[in-house]
Every structure is written in C-alpha cells, then in structure tokens.
C-alpha positions as a printed NumPy array, in Angstrom:
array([[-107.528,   15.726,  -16.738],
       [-104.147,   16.736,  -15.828],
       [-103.433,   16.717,  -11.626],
       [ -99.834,   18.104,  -11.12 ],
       [ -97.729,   15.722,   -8.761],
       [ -97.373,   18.22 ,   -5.845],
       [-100.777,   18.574,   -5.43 ],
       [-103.253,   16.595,   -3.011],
       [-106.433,   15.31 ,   -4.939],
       [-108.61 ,   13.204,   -2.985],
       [-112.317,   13.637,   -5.474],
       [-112.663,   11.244,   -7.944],
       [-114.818,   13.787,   -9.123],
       [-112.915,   15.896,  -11.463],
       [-114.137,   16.393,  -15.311],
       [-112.48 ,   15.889,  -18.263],
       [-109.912,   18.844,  -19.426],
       [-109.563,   19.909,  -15.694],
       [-106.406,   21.238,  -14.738],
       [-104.932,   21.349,  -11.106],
       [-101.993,   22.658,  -10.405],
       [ -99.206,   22.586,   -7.387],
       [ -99.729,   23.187,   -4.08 ],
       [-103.472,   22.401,   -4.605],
       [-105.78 ,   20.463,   -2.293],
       [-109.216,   18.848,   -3.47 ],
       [-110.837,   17.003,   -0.88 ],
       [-112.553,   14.086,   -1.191],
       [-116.289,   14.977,   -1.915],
       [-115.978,   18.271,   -4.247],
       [-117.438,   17.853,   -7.59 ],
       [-115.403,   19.998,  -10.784],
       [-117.124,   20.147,  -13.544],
       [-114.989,   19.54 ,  -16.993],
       [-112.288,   21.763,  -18.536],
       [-111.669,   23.94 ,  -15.577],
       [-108.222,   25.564,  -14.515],
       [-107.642,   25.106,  -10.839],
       [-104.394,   27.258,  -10.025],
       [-101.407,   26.724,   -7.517],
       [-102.18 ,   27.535,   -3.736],
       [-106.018,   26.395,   -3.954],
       [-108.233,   24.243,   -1.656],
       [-111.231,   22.795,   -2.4  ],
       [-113.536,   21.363,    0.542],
       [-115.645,   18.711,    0.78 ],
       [-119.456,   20.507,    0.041],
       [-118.377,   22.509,   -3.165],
       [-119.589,   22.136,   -6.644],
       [-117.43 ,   23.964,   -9.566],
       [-119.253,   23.797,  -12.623],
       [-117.275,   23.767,  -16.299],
       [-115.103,   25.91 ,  -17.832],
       [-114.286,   27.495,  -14.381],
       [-110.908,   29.706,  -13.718],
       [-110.278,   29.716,  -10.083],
       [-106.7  ,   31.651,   -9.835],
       [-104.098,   31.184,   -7.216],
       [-104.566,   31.756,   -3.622],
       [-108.692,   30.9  ,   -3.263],
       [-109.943,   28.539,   -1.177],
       [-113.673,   27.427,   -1.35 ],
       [-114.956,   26.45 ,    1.615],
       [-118.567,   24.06 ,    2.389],
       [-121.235,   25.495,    1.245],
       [-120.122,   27.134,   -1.996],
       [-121.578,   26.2  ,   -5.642],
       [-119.869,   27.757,   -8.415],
       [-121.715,   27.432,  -11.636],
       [-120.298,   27.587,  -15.697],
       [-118.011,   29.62 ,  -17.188],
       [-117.143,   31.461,  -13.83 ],
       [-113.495,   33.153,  -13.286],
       [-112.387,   33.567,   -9.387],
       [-109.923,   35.942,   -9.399],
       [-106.205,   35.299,   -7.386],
       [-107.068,   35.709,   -3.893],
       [-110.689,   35.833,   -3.329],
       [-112.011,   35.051,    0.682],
       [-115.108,   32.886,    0.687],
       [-116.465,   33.198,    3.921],
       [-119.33 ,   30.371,    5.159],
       [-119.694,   31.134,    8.481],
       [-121.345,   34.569,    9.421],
       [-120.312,   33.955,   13.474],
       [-117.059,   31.869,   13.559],
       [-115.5  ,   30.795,   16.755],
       [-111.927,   28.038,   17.101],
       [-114.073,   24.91 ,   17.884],
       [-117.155,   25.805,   17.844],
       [-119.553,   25.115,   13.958],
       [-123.003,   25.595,   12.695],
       [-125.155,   22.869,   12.028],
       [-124.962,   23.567,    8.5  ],
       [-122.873,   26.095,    7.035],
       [-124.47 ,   29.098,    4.429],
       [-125.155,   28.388,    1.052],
       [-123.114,   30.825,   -1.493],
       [-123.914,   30.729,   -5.095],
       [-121.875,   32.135,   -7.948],
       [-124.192,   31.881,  -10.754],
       [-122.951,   31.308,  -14.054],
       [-120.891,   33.552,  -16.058],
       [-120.051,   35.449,  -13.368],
       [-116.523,   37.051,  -12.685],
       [-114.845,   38.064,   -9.183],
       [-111.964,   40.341,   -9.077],
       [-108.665,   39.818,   -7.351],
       [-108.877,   40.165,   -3.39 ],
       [-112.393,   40.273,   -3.127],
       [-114.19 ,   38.818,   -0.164],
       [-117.511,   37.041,   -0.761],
       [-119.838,   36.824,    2.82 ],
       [-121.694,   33.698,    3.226],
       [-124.866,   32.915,    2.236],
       [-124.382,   35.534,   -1.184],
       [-125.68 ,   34.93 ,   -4.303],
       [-123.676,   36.968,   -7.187],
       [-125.991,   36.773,  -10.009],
       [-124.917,   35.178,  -14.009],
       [-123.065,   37.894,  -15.753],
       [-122.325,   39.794,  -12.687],
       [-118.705,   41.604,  -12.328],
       [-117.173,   41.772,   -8.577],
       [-114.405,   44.806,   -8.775],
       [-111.099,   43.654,   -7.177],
       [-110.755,   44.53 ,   -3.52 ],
       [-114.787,   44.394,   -3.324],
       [-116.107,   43.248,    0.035],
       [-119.893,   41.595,   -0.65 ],
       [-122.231,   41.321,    2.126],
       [-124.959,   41.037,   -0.074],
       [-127.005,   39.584,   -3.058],
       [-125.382,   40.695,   -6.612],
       [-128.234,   41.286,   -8.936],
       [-127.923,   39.683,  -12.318],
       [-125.128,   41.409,  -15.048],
       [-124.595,   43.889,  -12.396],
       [-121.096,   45.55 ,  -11.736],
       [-120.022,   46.226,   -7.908],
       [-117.44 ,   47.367,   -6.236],
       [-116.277,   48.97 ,   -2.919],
       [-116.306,   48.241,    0.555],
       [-119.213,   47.548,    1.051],
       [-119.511,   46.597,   -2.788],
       [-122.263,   49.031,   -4.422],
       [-123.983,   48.485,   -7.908],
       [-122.147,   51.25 ,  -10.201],
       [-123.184,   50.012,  -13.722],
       [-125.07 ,   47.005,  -15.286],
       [-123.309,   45.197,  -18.38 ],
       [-125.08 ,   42.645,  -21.129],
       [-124.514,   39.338,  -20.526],
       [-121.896,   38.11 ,  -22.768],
       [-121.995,   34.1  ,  -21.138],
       [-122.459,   31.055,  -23.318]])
C-alpha cells in the first residue's frame, strides 16, 4: 500500500496494492479493497466500502452510504449525493444506500442521486445526471440519464 505524505488516512482498512494520493482524506471506518488507485482531491467517509481493483479519479468524494464493488472506475469529478432532502444541520436517520455494482464505469462529471443502484457492466456517459436504477451492461447518458445502448459485459 502506498499512502502519499500529504494525504490524511485515518482506516486501517486499506488493501494491499492500494494507492492514495495527495490531498486525499480516508476517514476512519471506510473499507478499500486491495490494488485500488485513489487519486488527489478525494474523500472517503466513514460508511463506504470500495471493493478491489477500483479507479476513483481526482475530485470524487464518496459520501455514507455508498458501496462500490470490483473492478469499478469513478471518473474525475463525479457528485455522490446521499441525501435526497438536505438541509445545514439538519440529517436523516440513516442516509440512502447507493450501489455501484461491479464492473461498472462512471464518466467524468456525472452526478449519482442517492439510493441508485448502477448495475455490473453498466457505462454512465460523462455529464450524466442519474436519478434512477441503471439496469445491468446498460449505457446512459443525459440529463436525466436515458438507456441509449446495452454493451456485453467485459468484467473479470
């Protein structure tokens, strides 16, 4: 595991291979699975579980709630969003469950709703806003993001 110096890692959860780069902040109960690549400018809360061989590019931040399974790639940029209602001050009980299954790639500046499941092998276009379930292998994009196209699932 390689943790760059200007970064703030408080898991002790963190697989083998992981990278995590400057300017990066883990907290203290995320789980990342092994050989991952966890660019500059990320944060990682507390309820998240990265799985392996995960790409999460500069500028994401994954916020309580969010699972993200094998052999995903986040692309720079991507909102996660866990709270459908948010007010300063004022938090669920629990906060929305968001699953990216595995295999699964999201395109730069896309914004993920809460409580979405994008399905393995599914492709989010860049700039795509979610607000609902991806169906497996499927292709979306837009605002909001439509299926345009299905593609066979090339994951391990």
């Amino acid at each position: 595991m390689k943790i760059h110096p200007l970064s703030d890692v408080a898991s002790n959860n963190i697989g083998e291979g992981t990278s995590i780069w400057q300017f990066s902040v883990v907290l203290k109960g995320a789980t990342i699975g092994k050989n991952c690549n966890i660019c500059a400018h990320t944060l990682i809360e507390n309820d998240v579980t990265i799985g392996e061989r995960v790409t999460v590019k500069s500028g994401v931040y994954i916020w309580d709630g969010i699972t993200i399974q094998d052999d995903v790639f986040i692309g720079p940029c991507v909102a996660f969003t866990n709270d459908k209602k948010p007010r300063s001050k004022h938090y669920p009980e629990s906060f929305l469950k968001t699953v990216i299954e595995k295999g699964a790639s999201i395109g730069a500046n896309a914004t993920i709703l809460p409580g979405i499941t994008i399905g393995e092998g599914a492709m989010v276009g860049a700039g795509a806003v979610v607000t609902k379930n991806v169906p497996k292998n499927a292709v979306v994009v837009g605002n909001p993001a439509r299926v345009i196209n299905t593609i066979e699932n090339k994951t391990k």
